[in-house]
mmCIF file of C-alpha atoms (C1' of nucleotides) in Angstrom:
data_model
loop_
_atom_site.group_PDB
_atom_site.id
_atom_site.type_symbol
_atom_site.label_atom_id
_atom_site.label_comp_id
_atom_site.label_asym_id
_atom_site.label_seq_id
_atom_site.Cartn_x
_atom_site.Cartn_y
_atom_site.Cartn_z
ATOM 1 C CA UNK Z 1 85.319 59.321 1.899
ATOM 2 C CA UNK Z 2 81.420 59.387 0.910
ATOM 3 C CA UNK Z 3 81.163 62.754 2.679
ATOM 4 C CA UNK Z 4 84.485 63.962 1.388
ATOM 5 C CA UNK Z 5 82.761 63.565 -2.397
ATOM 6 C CA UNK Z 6 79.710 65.105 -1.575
ATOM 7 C CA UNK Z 7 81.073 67.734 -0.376
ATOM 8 C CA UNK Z 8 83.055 68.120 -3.233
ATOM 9 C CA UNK Z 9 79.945 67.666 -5.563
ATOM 10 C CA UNK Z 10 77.892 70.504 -3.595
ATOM 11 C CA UNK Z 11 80.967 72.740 -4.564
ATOM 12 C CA UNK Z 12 80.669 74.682 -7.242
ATOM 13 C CA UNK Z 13 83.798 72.659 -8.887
ATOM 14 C CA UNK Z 14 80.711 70.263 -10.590
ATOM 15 C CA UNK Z 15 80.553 71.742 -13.684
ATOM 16 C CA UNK Z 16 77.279 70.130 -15.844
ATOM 17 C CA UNK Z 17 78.236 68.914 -19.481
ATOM 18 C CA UNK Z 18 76.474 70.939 -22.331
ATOM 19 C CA UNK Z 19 75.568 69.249 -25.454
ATOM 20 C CA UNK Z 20 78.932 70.168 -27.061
ATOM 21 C CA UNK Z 21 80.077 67.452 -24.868
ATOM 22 C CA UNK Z 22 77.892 64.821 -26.157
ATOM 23 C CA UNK Z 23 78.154 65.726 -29.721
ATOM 24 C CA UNK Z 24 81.612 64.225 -30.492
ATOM 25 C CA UNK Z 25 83.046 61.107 -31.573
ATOM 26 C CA UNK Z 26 81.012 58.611 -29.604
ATOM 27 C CA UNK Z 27 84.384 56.576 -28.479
ATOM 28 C CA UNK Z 28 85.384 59.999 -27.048
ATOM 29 C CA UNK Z 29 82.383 60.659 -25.497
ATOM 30 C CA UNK Z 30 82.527 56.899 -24.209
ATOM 31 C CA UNK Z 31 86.238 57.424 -23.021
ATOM 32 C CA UNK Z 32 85.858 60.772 -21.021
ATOM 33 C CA UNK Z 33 82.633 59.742 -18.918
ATOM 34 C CA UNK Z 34 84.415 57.935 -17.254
ATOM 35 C CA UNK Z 35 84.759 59.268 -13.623
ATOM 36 C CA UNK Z 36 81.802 61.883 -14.111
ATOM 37 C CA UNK Z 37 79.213 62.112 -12.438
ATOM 38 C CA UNK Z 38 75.790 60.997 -12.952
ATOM 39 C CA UNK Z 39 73.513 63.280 -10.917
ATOM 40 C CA UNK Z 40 69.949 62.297 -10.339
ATOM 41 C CA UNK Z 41 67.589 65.228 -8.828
ATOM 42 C CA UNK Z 42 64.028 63.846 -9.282
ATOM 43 C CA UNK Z 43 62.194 63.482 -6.287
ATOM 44 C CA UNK Z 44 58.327 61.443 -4.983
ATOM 45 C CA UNK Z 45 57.663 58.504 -7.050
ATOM 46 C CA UNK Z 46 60.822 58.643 -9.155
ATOM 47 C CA UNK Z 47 63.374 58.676 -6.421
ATOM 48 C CA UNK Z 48 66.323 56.904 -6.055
ATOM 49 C CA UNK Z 49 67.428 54.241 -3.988
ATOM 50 C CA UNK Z 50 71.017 55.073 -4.076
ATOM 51 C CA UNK Z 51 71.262 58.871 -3.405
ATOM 52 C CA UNK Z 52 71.477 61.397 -6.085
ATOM 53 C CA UNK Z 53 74.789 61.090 -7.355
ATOM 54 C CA UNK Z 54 76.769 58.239 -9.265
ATOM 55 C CA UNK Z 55 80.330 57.814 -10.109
ATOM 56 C CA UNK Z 56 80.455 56.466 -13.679
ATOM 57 C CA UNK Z 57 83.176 53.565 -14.127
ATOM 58 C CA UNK Z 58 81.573 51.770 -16.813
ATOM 59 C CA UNK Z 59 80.061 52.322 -20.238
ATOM 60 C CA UNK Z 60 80.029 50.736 -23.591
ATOM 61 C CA UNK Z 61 79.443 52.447 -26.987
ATOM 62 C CA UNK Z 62 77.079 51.834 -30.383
ATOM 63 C CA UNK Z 63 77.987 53.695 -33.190
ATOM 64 C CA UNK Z 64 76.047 53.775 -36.610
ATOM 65 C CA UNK Z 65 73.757 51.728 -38.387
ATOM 66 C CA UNK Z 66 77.306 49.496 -39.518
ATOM 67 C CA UNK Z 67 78.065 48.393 -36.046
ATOM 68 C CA UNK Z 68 76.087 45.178 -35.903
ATOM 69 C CA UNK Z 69 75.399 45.548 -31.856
ATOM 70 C CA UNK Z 70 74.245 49.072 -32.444
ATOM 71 C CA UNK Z 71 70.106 49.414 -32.120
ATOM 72 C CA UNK Z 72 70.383 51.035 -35.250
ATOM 73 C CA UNK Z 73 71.817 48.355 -37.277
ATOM 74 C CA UNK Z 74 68.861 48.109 -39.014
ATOM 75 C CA UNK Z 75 67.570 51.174 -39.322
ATOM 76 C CA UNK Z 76 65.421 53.865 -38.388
ATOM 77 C CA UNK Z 77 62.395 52.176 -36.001
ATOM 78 C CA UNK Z 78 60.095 53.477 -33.655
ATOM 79 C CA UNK Z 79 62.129 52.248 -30.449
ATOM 80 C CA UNK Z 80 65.746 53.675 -31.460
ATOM 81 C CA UNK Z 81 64.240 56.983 -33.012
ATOM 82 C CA UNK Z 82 66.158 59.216 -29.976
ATOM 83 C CA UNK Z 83 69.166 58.005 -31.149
ATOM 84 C CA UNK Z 84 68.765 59.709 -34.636
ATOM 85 C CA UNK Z 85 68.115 63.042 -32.857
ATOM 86 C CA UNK Z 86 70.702 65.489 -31.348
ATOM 87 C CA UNK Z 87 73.455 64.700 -28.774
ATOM 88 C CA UNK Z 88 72.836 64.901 -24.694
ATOM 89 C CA UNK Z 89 69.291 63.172 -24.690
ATOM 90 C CA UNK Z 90 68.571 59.818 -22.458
ATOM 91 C CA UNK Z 91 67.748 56.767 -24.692
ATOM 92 C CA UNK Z 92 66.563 54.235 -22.457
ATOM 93 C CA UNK Z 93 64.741 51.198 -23.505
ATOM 94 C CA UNK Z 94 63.428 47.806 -21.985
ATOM 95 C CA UNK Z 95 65.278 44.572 -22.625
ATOM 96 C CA UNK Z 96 64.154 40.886 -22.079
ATOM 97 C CA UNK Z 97 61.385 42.443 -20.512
ATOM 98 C CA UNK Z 98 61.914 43.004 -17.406
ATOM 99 C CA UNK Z 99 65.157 45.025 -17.462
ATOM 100 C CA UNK Z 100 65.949 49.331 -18.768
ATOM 101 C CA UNK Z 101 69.602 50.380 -19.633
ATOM 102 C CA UNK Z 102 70.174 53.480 -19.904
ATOM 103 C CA UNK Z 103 72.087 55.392 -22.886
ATOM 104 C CA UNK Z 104 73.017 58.950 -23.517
ATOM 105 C CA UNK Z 105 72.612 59.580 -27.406
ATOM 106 C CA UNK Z 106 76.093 61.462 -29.250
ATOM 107 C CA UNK Z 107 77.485 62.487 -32.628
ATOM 108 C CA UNK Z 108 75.462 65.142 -34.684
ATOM 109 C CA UNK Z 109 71.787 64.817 -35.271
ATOM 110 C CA UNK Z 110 70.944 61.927 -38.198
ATOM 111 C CA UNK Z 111 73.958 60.050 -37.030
ATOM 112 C CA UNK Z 112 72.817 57.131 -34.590
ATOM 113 C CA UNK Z 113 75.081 56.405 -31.883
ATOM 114 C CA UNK Z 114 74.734 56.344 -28.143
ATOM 115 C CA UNK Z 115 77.054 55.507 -24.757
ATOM 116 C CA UNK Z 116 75.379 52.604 -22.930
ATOM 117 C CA UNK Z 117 75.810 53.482 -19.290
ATOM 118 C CA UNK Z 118 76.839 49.794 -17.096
ATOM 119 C CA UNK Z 119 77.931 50.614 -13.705
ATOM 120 C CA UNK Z 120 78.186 53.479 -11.511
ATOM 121 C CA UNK Z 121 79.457 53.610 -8.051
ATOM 122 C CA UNK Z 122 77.521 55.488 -5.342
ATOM 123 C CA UNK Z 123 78.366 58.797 -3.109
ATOM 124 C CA UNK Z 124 75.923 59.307 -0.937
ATOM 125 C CA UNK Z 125 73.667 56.784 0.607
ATOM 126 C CA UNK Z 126 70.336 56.729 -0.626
ATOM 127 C CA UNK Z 127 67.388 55.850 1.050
ATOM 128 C CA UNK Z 128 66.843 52.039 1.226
ATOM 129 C CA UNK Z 129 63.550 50.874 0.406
ATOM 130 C CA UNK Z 130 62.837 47.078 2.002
ATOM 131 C CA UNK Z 131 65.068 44.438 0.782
ATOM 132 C CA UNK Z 132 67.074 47.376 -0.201
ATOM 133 C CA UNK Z 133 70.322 46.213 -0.777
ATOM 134 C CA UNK Z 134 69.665 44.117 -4.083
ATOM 135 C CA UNK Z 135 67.457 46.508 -5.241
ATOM 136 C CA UNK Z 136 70.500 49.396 -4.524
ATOM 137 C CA UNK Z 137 73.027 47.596 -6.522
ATOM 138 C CA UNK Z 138 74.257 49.769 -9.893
ATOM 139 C CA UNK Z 139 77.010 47.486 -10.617
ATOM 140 C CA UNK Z 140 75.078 46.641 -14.343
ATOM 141 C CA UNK Z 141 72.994 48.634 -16.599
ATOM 142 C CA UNK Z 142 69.852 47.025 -15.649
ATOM 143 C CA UNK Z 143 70.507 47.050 -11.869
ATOM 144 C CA UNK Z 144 71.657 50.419 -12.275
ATOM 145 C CA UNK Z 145 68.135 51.977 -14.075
ATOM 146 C CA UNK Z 146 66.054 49.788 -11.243
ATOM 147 C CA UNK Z 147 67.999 51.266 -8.693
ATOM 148 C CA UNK Z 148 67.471 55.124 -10.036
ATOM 149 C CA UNK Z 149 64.113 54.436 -11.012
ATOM 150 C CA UNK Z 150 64.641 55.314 -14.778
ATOM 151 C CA UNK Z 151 62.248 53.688 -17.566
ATOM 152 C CA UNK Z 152 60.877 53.770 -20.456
ATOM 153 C CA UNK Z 153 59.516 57.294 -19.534
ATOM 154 C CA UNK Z 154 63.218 58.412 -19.490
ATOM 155 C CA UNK Z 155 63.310 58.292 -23.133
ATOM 156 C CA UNK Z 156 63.978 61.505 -25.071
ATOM 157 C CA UNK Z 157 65.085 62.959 -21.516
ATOM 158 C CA UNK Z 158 67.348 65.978 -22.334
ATOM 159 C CA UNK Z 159 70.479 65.647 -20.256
ATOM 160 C CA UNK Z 160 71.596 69.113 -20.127
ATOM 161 C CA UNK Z 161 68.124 70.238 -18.266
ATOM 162 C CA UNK Z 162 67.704 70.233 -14.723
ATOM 163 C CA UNK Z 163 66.490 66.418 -13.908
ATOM 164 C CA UNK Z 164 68.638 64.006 -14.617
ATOM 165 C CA UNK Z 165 72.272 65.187 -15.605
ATOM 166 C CA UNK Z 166 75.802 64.975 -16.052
ATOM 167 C CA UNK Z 167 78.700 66.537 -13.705
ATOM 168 C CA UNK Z 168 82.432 66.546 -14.043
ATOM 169 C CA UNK Z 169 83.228 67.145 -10.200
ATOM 170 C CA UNK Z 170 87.236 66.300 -10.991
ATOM 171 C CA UNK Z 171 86.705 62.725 -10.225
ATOM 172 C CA UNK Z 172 89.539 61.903 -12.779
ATOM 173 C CA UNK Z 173 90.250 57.847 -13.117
ATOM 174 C CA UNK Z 174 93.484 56.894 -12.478
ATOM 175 C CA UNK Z 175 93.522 54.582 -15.377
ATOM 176 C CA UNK Z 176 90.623 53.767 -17.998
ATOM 177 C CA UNK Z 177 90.852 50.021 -19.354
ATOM 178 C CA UNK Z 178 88.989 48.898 -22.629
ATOM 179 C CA UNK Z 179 87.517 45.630 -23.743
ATOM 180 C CA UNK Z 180 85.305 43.708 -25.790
ATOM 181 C CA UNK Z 181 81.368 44.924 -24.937
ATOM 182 C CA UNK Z 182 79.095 42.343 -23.244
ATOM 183 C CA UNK Z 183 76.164 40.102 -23.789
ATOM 184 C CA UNK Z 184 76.251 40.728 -27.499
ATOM 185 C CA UNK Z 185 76.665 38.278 -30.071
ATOM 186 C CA UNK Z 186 77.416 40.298 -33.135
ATOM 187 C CA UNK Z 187 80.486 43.108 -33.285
ATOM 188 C CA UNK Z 188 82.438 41.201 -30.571
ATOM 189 C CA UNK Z 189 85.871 42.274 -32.127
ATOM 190 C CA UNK Z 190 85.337 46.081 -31.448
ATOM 191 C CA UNK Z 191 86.594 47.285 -27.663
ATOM 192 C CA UNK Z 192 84.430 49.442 -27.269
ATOM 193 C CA UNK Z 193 83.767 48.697 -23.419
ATOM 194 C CA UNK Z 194 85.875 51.489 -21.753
ATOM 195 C CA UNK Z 195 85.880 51.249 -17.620
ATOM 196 C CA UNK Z 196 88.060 52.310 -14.340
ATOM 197 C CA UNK Z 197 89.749 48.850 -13.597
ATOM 198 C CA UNK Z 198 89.906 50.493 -10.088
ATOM 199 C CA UNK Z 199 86.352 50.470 -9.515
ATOM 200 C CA UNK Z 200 84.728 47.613 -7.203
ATOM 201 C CA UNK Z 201 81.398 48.542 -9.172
ATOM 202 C CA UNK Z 202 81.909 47.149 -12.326
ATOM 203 C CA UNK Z 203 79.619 44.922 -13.884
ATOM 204 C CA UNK Z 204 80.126 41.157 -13.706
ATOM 205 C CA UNK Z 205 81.097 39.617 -17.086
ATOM 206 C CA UNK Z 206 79.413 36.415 -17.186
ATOM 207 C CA UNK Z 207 79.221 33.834 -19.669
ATOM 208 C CA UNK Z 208 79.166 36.182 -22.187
ATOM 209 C CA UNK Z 209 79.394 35.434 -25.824
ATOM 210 C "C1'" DA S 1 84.422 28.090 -9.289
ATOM 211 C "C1'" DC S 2 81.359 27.390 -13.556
ATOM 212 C "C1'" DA S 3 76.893 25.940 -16.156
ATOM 213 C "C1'" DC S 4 72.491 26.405 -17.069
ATOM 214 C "C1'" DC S 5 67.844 28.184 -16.949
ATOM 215 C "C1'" DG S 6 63.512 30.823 -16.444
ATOM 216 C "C1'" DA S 7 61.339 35.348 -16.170
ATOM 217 C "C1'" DT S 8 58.935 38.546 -19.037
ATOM 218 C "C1'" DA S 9 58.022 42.329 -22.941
ATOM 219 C "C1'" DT S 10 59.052 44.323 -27.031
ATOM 220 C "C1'" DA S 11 60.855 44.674 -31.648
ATOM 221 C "C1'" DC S 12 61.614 42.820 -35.736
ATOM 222 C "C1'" DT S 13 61.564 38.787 -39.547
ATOM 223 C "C1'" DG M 1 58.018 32.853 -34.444
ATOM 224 C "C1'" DT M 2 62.713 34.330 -32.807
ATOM 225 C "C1'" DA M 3 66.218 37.158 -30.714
ATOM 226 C "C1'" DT M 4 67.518 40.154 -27.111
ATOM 227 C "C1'" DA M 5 73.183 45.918 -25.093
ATOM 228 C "C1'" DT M 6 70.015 41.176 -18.234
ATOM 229 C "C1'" DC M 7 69.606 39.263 -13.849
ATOM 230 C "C1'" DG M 8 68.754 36.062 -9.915
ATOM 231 C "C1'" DG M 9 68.496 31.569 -8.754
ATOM 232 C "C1'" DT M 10 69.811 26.686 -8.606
ATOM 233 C "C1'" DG M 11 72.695 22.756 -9.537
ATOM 234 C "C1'" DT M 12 77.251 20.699 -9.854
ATOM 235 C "C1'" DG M 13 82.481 20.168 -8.998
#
DNA sequence: ACACCGATATACT
DNA sequence: GTATATCGGTGTG
């Protein structure tokens, strides 16, 4: 099935998202990347563990300086400065220091809001470093960066260029379930976790809240 | 199964 | 000084 997908992604069916795509309503933006593809082409030091391409089934969104969880919540800073800018760039920044997530800023330039990618699921086997398989996992937004190699040097990454993009390869979910978002404390009451309740690759809700 | 805890850096009060 | 859009490990039932 692995081989199936690839094949279908090497067709020219992929089609790459332009920024028109990321400058809409976030929650739309949230809701329709699910089941696209995130395609990863760097190569040397910043290569992937997992192969080039990921199915996204999971994603969570912050939108505006009113949404409590949102990095933005209190303003313009130094750290959440990509989000302010125009739609389609990475935003990617370190939390409880050891772990990145990875974002992909929306909305019109001045407007702060961003999709949080969580999980992906894999289609093509990358190349496993040793004591690969933990280090392979993408089933959570910091597993997911550590396993593609993205960091803090990711940041202001424009996703319509030729690195690190977005495909749709007509990888359509069958169904796409919402829910609360997770590991947050404030803005709890907002769905705004949108996912493919098919997927084995989800993240694990823990604890949470 | 669930509960808790430490790691480790940065941003912000 | 405190909180954090996380994760891996350990302890208990």
């Amino acid at each position: 099935m692995g081989q199936h997908i690839a094949k279908k992604i090497s067709k020219r069916k992929a089609k790459k998202l332009t920024r028109a795509f990321f400058g809409r309503p976030t929650l739309k933006v949230a809701r329709d990347l699910i089941g696209k593809v995130l395609a990863d082409t760097r190569t040397g030091e910043k290569k992937s563990a997992v192969g080039r391409f990921l199915r996204i089934v999971e994603v969570e969104a912050y939108i505006g300086e009113d949404d409590p969880a949102c990095h933005a919540s209190v303003g313009p800073t130094e750290r959440n400065r990509v989000m302010y800018g125009s739609a389609g760039f990475a935003y990617v920044y370190l939390i409880y220091g050891m772990y990145h997530c990875l974002n992909f800023v929306t909305e019109r330039k001045g407007y702060p809001a961003a999709v949080l990618i969580r999980a992906g699921e894999p289609l093509e086997r990358g190349i496993q470093e040793s004591g690969g398989a933990l280090l392979s996992r993408t089933d959570g937004p910091g597993r997911l960066c550590r396993a593609l190699g993205i960091t803090r040097s990711e940041n202001g990454l424009d996703l319509t260029g030729d690195s690190i993009y977005v495909q749709d390869c007509g990888l359509e979910p069958r169904k796409i379930a919402t829910g609360p978002r997770i590991g947050i404390r404030v803005g709890k009451e907002k769905n705004w976790r949108f996912f493919d309740p098919d997927s084995k690759f989800l993240s694990k809700a823990r604890d949470s809240n």
